[in-house]
């Protein structure tokens, strides 16, 4: 351990010296080597991935379906033939989205007002859906809420607001639909949209991290228990995907977007349509043997942040030559 400690200390000294190499810091050369033109390697493909008609005759229910990622998933499912029911508190937003998607895809999208925090409202929403379309074959729990705050400034109401939407809302929707599907002896695919920090935790979004982690435990538990009823449960952990609502709350100044892109190995943010394709696949018969899975969808961001020495990707070839020469000159190396 002592030898390792000395080598790590030496490496920190090397990096300090390299910051002055050629008058440039590692941050300034972060995109000099090996990352130019990343868009050429990782271009987004945003058209529907699955064959036309994949969800023909199927009903999909998407919470938070009026905006952002929910809207993107609704669009893709509708393009693939699903009759979609979208739910949130704001009926005017839902109606506008439903009309726009229906006119684009030719498949009817039904808006149903629902506050997922209220189990009685969820029950009424499902009653209305049963009349409109029957029970769904695909359920996407996407409704969410979040804000940034130092945890010492959190109020009980702030904590309750997020956990009620994310954890309780997902549980109320899942249990209400699950019980009715079990009653009617019908199978279904359940999908939850969480986040990468549900796995790791994260400061400044503590209610969201805790609630999303709870959603993942809920879905993995039900995957084990309710497979016997024909139900599958899967989870997508999106990394940074730019949507108007989320970025306005979590990055109001835009300061974090550029830094985020620099730490993502694929060199860009995700696109809503890319997540929609993954969601459609996991909800389709093509994924009928996938249940209890957690799919990280972040361009490699989490593993990039996790590795202690990953910042060395900012070192240029010339700097590596210098550093290797310094290392060879170190006694006992």
Coordinates of C-alpha atoms in Angstrom, one line a residue:
X1 CA 0.0 0.0 0.0
X2 CA 2.9 2.4 0.8
X3 CA 4.4 1.8 -2.7
X4 CA 1.0 2.4 -4.3
X5 CA 0.6 5.6 -2.3
X6 CA 4.0 6.9 -3.5
X7 CA 3.2 6.1 -7.1
X8 CA -0.1 7.9 -6.9
X9 CA 1.5 10.9 -5.3
X10 CA 4.1 10.9 -8.1
X11 CA 1.4 10.8 -10.7
X12 CA -0.3 13.8 -9.1
X13 CA 3.1 15.6 -9.4
X14 CA 3.4 14.6 -13.0
X15 CA -0.1 15.8 -13.8
X16 CA 0.7 19.2 -12.1
X17 CA 3.7 19.6 -14.3
X18 CA 1.8 18.5 -17.4
X19 CA -0.7 21.3 -16.8
X20 CA 2.1 23.7 -17.8
X21 CA 3.2 21.6 -20.8
X22 CA 3.2 23.7 -23.9
X23 CA 1.3 26.4 -22.1
X24 CA -2.0 24.4 -22.1
X25 CA -3.9 22.7 -19.3
X26 CA -5.4 19.2 -19.6
X27 CA -8.8 20.8 -19.7
X28 CA -7.8 22.9 -22.6
X29 CA -6.6 19.9 -24.5
X30 CA -9.5 17.6 -23.5
X31 CA -10.8 17.4 -27.0
X32 CA -7.4 17.6 -28.8
X33 CA -6.8 13.9 -29.1
X34 CA -9.1 11.0 -29.8
X35 CA -12.4 12.8 -29.5
X36 CA -12.7 15.1 -32.5
X37 CA -15.6 14.3 -34.7
X38 CA -17.3 12.1 -32.2
X39 CA -20.6 12.8 -33.9
X40 CA -19.3 10.9 -36.9
X41 CA -18.9 7.8 -34.7
X42 CA -22.1 8.1 -32.7
X43 CA -24.7 9.8 -34.8
X44 CA -28.3 9.5 -33.4
X45 CA -30.7 7.5 -35.4
X46 CA -34.2 8.8 -34.5
X47 CA -36.6 7.0 -36.8
X48 CA -38.6 4.0 -35.4
X49 CA -36.4 1.0 -35.0
X50 CA -39.0 -1.7 -34.9
X51 CA -41.1 -2.9 -37.9
X52 CA -44.3 -1.0 -38.8
X53 CA -47.3 -2.5 -37.0
X54 CA -45.3 -4.0 -34.1
X55 CA -47.9 -2.7 -31.6
X56 CA -51.0 -3.0 -33.9
X57 CA -54.0 -3.9 -31.8
X58 CA -52.1 -3.1 -28.6
X59 CA -52.9 -0.4 -26.0
X60 CA -50.2 1.6 -24.4
X61 CA -50.6 3.8 -21.3
X62 CA -47.9 6.4 -20.6
X63 CA -47.8 8.7 -17.6
X64 CA -46.3 12.1 -18.2
X65 CA -47.1 11.5 -21.8
X66 CA -47.8 15.0 -22.8
X67 CA -44.2 16.4 -22.7
X68 CA -40.6 15.5 -22.9
X69 CA -39.6 11.8 -22.9
X70 CA -43.2 10.8 -22.4
X71 CA -44.2 12.6 -25.6
X72 CA -41.4 11.0 -27.5
X73 CA -42.3 7.4 -26.3
X74 CA -46.0 8.1 -27.1
X75 CA -45.0 9.2 -30.6
X76 CA -42.9 6.1 -31.3
X77 CA -45.5 3.7 -29.9
X78 CA -48.2 5.4 -31.9
X79 CA -46.1 5.2 -35.1
X80 CA -45.8 1.5 -34.5
X81 CA -49.6 1.0 -34.3
X82 CA -50.4 1.3 -30.6
X83 CA -53.5 3.0 -29.4
X84 CA -52.1 5.3 -26.7
X85 CA -53.6 6.8 -23.6
X86 CA -51.5 9.6 -22.1
X87 CA -52.0 10.9 -18.5
X88 CA -50.9 13.8 -16.4
X89 CA -52.5 16.6 -14.4
X90 CA -52.6 19.2 -17.2
X91 CA -55.4 18.2 -19.5
X92 CA -54.8 21.1 -21.9
X93 CA -51.2 20.0 -22.5
X94 CA -52.3 16.4 -23.0
X95 CA -55.0 17.3 -25.5
X96 CA -52.6 19.4 -27.6
X97 CA -50.1 16.5 -27.6
X98 CA -52.7 13.9 -28.4
X99 CA -54.0 15.9 -31.3
X100 CA -50.6 16.5 -32.7
X101 CA -49.5 12.9 -32.5
X102 CA -52.8 11.5 -33.8
X103 CA -52.6 13.8 -36.9
X104 CA -49.0 12.7 -37.5
X105 CA -49.4 8.9 -37.0
X106 CA -53.1 8.3 -37.9
X107 CA -53.6 6.4 -34.7
X108 CA -55.8 7.9 -32.0
X109 CA -54.2 9.1 -28.8
X110 CA -56.5 9.6 -25.8
X111 CA -55.7 12.2 -23.1
X112 CA -56.9 11.3 -19.6
X113 CA -56.3 13.7 -16.7
X114 CA -54.7 12.0 -13.7
X115 CA -52.7 13.1 -10.6
X116 CA -50.6 10.0 -10.0
X117 CA -50.1 11.1 -6.3
X118 CA -53.7 10.4 -5.6
X119 CA -54.7 6.7 -5.6
X120 CA -58.4 7.6 -6.1
X121 CA -57.5 9.7 -9.1
X122 CA -55.5 6.8 -10.5
X123 CA -58.4 4.5 -10.0
X124 CA -60.7 6.9 -11.8
X125 CA -58.2 7.3 -14.6
X126 CA -58.0 3.5 -15.1
X127 CA -61.8 3.4 -15.1
X128 CA -61.9 5.9 -17.9
X129 CA -59.2 4.1 -19.8
X130 CA -61.2 0.8 -19.6
X131 CA -64.1 2.5 -21.3
X132 CA -62.0 4.2 -24.0
X133 CA -59.6 1.4 -24.9
X134 CA -59.7 -1.5 -22.4
X135 CA -56.8 -2.3 -20.2
X136 CA -53.3 -1.7 -21.6
X137 CA -50.8 -4.1 -22.9
X138 CA -48.0 -1.7 -22.3
X139 CA -47.6 0.5 -19.2
X140 CA -44.8 3.2 -19.1
X141 CA -44.4 4.9 -15.7
X142 CA -42.7 8.1 -16.8
X143 CA -44.3 10.8 -14.7
X144 CA -41.6 12.5 -12.6
X145 CA -40.7 15.6 -10.7
X146 CA -37.3 17.0 -9.7
X147 CA -35.5 20.1 -8.6
X148 CA -32.0 21.0 -7.4
X149 CA -31.4 22.0 -3.8
X150 CA -28.8 21.7 -1.1
X151 CA -30.3 19.0 1.2
X152 CA -30.0 21.3 4.3
X153 CA -32.5 23.6 2.5
X154 CA -35.0 20.8 1.8
X155 CA -38.5 21.2 3.4
X156 CA -40.8 18.3 4.3
X157 CA -43.1 19.6 1.5
X158 CA -40.3 19.5 -1.0
X159 CA -39.4 16.0 -0.1
X160 CA -43.0 14.9 -0.2
X161 CA -43.7 16.5 -3.6
X162 CA -41.0 14.5 -5.4
X163 CA -41.5 11.2 -3.6
X164 CA -45.2 11.4 -4.0
X165 CA -44.9 11.8 -7.8
X166 CA -42.0 9.4 -8.4
X167 CA -42.3 6.6 -6.0
X168 CA -45.9 6.7 -4.8
X169 CA -47.2 7.6 -8.2
X170 CA -45.4 4.7 -9.8
X171 CA -46.6 2.3 -7.1
X172 CA -50.3 3.5 -7.3
X173 CA -50.4 3.2 -11.1
X174 CA -48.6 -0.2 -11.2
X175 CA -50.7 -1.8 -8.4
X176 CA -54.0 -0.5 -9.7
X177 CA -53.3 -1.7 -13.3
X178 CA -51.6 -4.9 -12.1
X179 CA -54.5 -6.0 -10.0
X180 CA -57.0 -5.4 -12.8
X181 CA -54.9 -7.2 -15.3
X182 CA -54.5 -10.2 -12.9
X183 CA -58.2 -10.2 -12.4
X184 CA -58.8 -10.5 -16.1
X185 CA -55.9 -13.0 -16.6
X186 CA -54.1 -10.6 -19.0
X187 CA -50.3 -10.2 -19.3
X188 CA -48.6 -6.8 -19.8
X189 CA -45.2 -5.1 -20.1
X190 CA -44.4 -2.6 -17.4
X191 CA -41.6 -0.1 -17.9
X192 CA -40.2 2.5 -15.5
X193 CA -38.0 5.5 -16.4
X194 CA -35.6 6.2 -13.6
X195 CA -32.1 7.7 -13.8
X196 CA -28.4 6.6 -13.5
X197 CA -28.1 8.2 -10.0
X198 CA -30.8 5.9 -8.7
X199 CA -27.9 3.4 -8.7
X200 CA -25.2 5.6 -7.2
X201 CA -27.1 8.3 -5.3
X202 CA -26.4 12.0 -5.9
X203 CA -26.2 15.1 -3.9
X204 CA -28.5 18.1 -4.5
X205 CA -31.3 15.8 -5.9
X206 CA -31.7 13.6 -2.8
X207 CA -35.5 13.2 -2.9
X208 CA -35.3 12.1 -6.6
X209 CA -32.4 9.7 -6.0
X210 CA -34.2 8.1 -3.1
X211 CA -37.6 7.8 -4.9
X212 CA -36.1 6.5 -8.1
X213 CA -34.1 3.9 -6.2
X214 CA -37.4 2.9 -4.6
X215 CA -39.0 2.5 -8.0
X216 CA -36.2 0.2 -9.2
X217 CA -36.7 -2.0 -6.1
X218 CA -40.4 -2.1 -6.7
X219 CA -40.0 -3.2 -10.3
X220 CA -37.4 -5.8 -9.6
X221 CA -39.5 -7.2 -6.8
X222 CA -42.6 -7.4 -9.0
X223 CA -40.6 -8.9 -11.8
X224 CA -39.9 -11.8 -9.5
X225 CA -43.4 -12.0 -8.0
X226 CA -45.8 -11.3 -11.0
X227 CA -44.1 -13.1 -13.8
X228 CA -46.5 -15.9 -13.1
X229 CA -49.3 -13.6 -14.2
X230 CA -47.7 -12.8 -17.5
X231 CA -46.2 -9.5 -16.4
X232 CA -42.7 -8.2 -17.3
X233 CA -41.1 -5.3 -15.4
X234 CA -38.1 -3.4 -16.8
X235 CA -36.3 -0.2 -16.1
X236 CA -34.4 2.4 -18.2
X237 CA -31.9 4.7 -16.5
X238 CA -31.5 7.7 -18.9
X239 CA -28.4 9.8 -18.6
X240 CA -28.5 13.4 -19.8
X241 CA -31.2 13.8 -22.5
X242 CA -32.1 17.4 -23.3
X243 CA -35.8 18.1 -22.8
X244 CA -37.3 21.5 -22.1
X245 CA -38.9 20.7 -18.8
X246 CA -36.0 18.8 -17.1
X247 CA -33.2 21.1 -18.2
X248 CA -35.1 24.3 -17.2
X249 CA -35.4 23.0 -13.7
X250 CA -32.0 21.3 -13.3
X251 CA -29.8 23.5 -15.4
X252 CA -31.5 26.9 -15.5
X253 CA -28.3 28.8 -16.4
X254 CA -27.1 26.2 -19.0
X255 CA -23.8 26.0 -17.1
X256 CA -23.7 22.3 -16.8
X257 CA -24.6 21.2 -20.3
X258 CA -21.1 21.9 -21.8
X259 CA -19.3 20.2 -18.9
X260 CA -21.7 17.3 -19.2
X261 CA -20.9 16.7 -22.9
X262 CA -17.2 16.8 -22.1
X263 CA -17.4 13.9 -19.7
X264 CA -19.6 11.7 -22.0
X265 CA -17.4 9.4 -24.0
X266 CA -19.8 9.5 -27.0
X267 CA -19.5 13.3 -27.0
X268 CA -23.1 14.3 -27.1
X269 CA -26.4 14.3 -25.2
X270 CA -29.0 11.7 -25.8
X271 CA -32.0 12.2 -28.0
X272 CA -35.6 11.6 -26.8
X273 CA -36.3 9.5 -29.9
X274 CA -33.4 7.2 -29.1
X275 CA -34.8 6.5 -25.7
X276 CA -38.2 6.0 -27.3
X277 CA -36.8 3.3 -29.5
X278 CA -35.3 1.5 -26.5
X279 CA -38.6 1.8 -24.6
X280 CA -40.5 0.4 -27.5
X281 CA -38.2 -2.6 -27.8
X282 CA -38.4 -3.4 -24.1
X283 CA -42.2 -3.1 -24.3
X284 CA -42.5 -5.3 -27.4
X285 CA -42.7 -9.1 -28.0
X286 CA -39.1 -8.9 -29.2
X287 CA -38.1 -8.5 -25.6
X288 CA -40.4 -11.2 -24.1
X289 CA -37.6 -12.9 -22.2
X290 CA -36.3 -9.6 -20.6
X291 CA -37.7 -9.0 -17.2
X292 CA -36.2 -7.4 -14.0
X293 CA -33.6 -5.7 -16.2
X294 CA -32.1 -2.3 -15.6
X295 CA -30.8 -0.7 -18.8
X296 CA -28.3 2.2 -18.4
X297 CA -28.7 4.6 -21.3
X298 CA -26.2 7.4 -20.9
X299 CA -23.5 7.4 -23.6
X300 CA -21.0 5.9 -21.1
X301 CA -21.3 8.9 -18.7
X302 CA -21.5 6.9 -15.5
X303 CA -18.5 4.7 -16.1
X304 CA -16.6 7.8 -17.3
X305 CA -17.1 9.5 -14.0
X306 CA -16.5 6.4 -11.9
X307 CA -13.0 5.5 -12.9
X308 CA -10.3 7.2 -10.8
X309 CA -7.9 7.6 -13.7
X310 CA -10.4 8.4 -16.4
X311 CA -9.3 12.0 -16.5
X312 CA -6.1 10.9 -18.1
X313 CA -8.0 10.8 -21.4
X314 CA -7.3 14.5 -21.5
X315 CA -3.6 13.9 -21.9
X316 CA -2.2 14.4 -25.4
X317 CA 0.3 12.0 -27.1
X318 CA 3.2 14.4 -26.6
X319 CA 2.3 14.7 -22.9
X320 CA 2.2 10.9 -22.6
X321 CA 5.7 10.8 -24.1
X322 CA 6.9 13.3 -21.4
X323 CA 5.1 11.5 -18.6
X324 CA 6.4 8.1 -19.6
X325 CA 9.9 9.5 -19.6
X326 CA 9.4 10.9 -16.1
X327 CA 8.0 7.6 -14.9
X328 CA 11.0 5.7 -16.2
X329 CA 13.3 8.1 -14.4
X330 CA 11.5 7.5 -11.0
X331 CA 13.5 5.3 -8.6
X332 CA 11.9 1.9 -8.0
X333 CA 9.5 2.2 -10.8

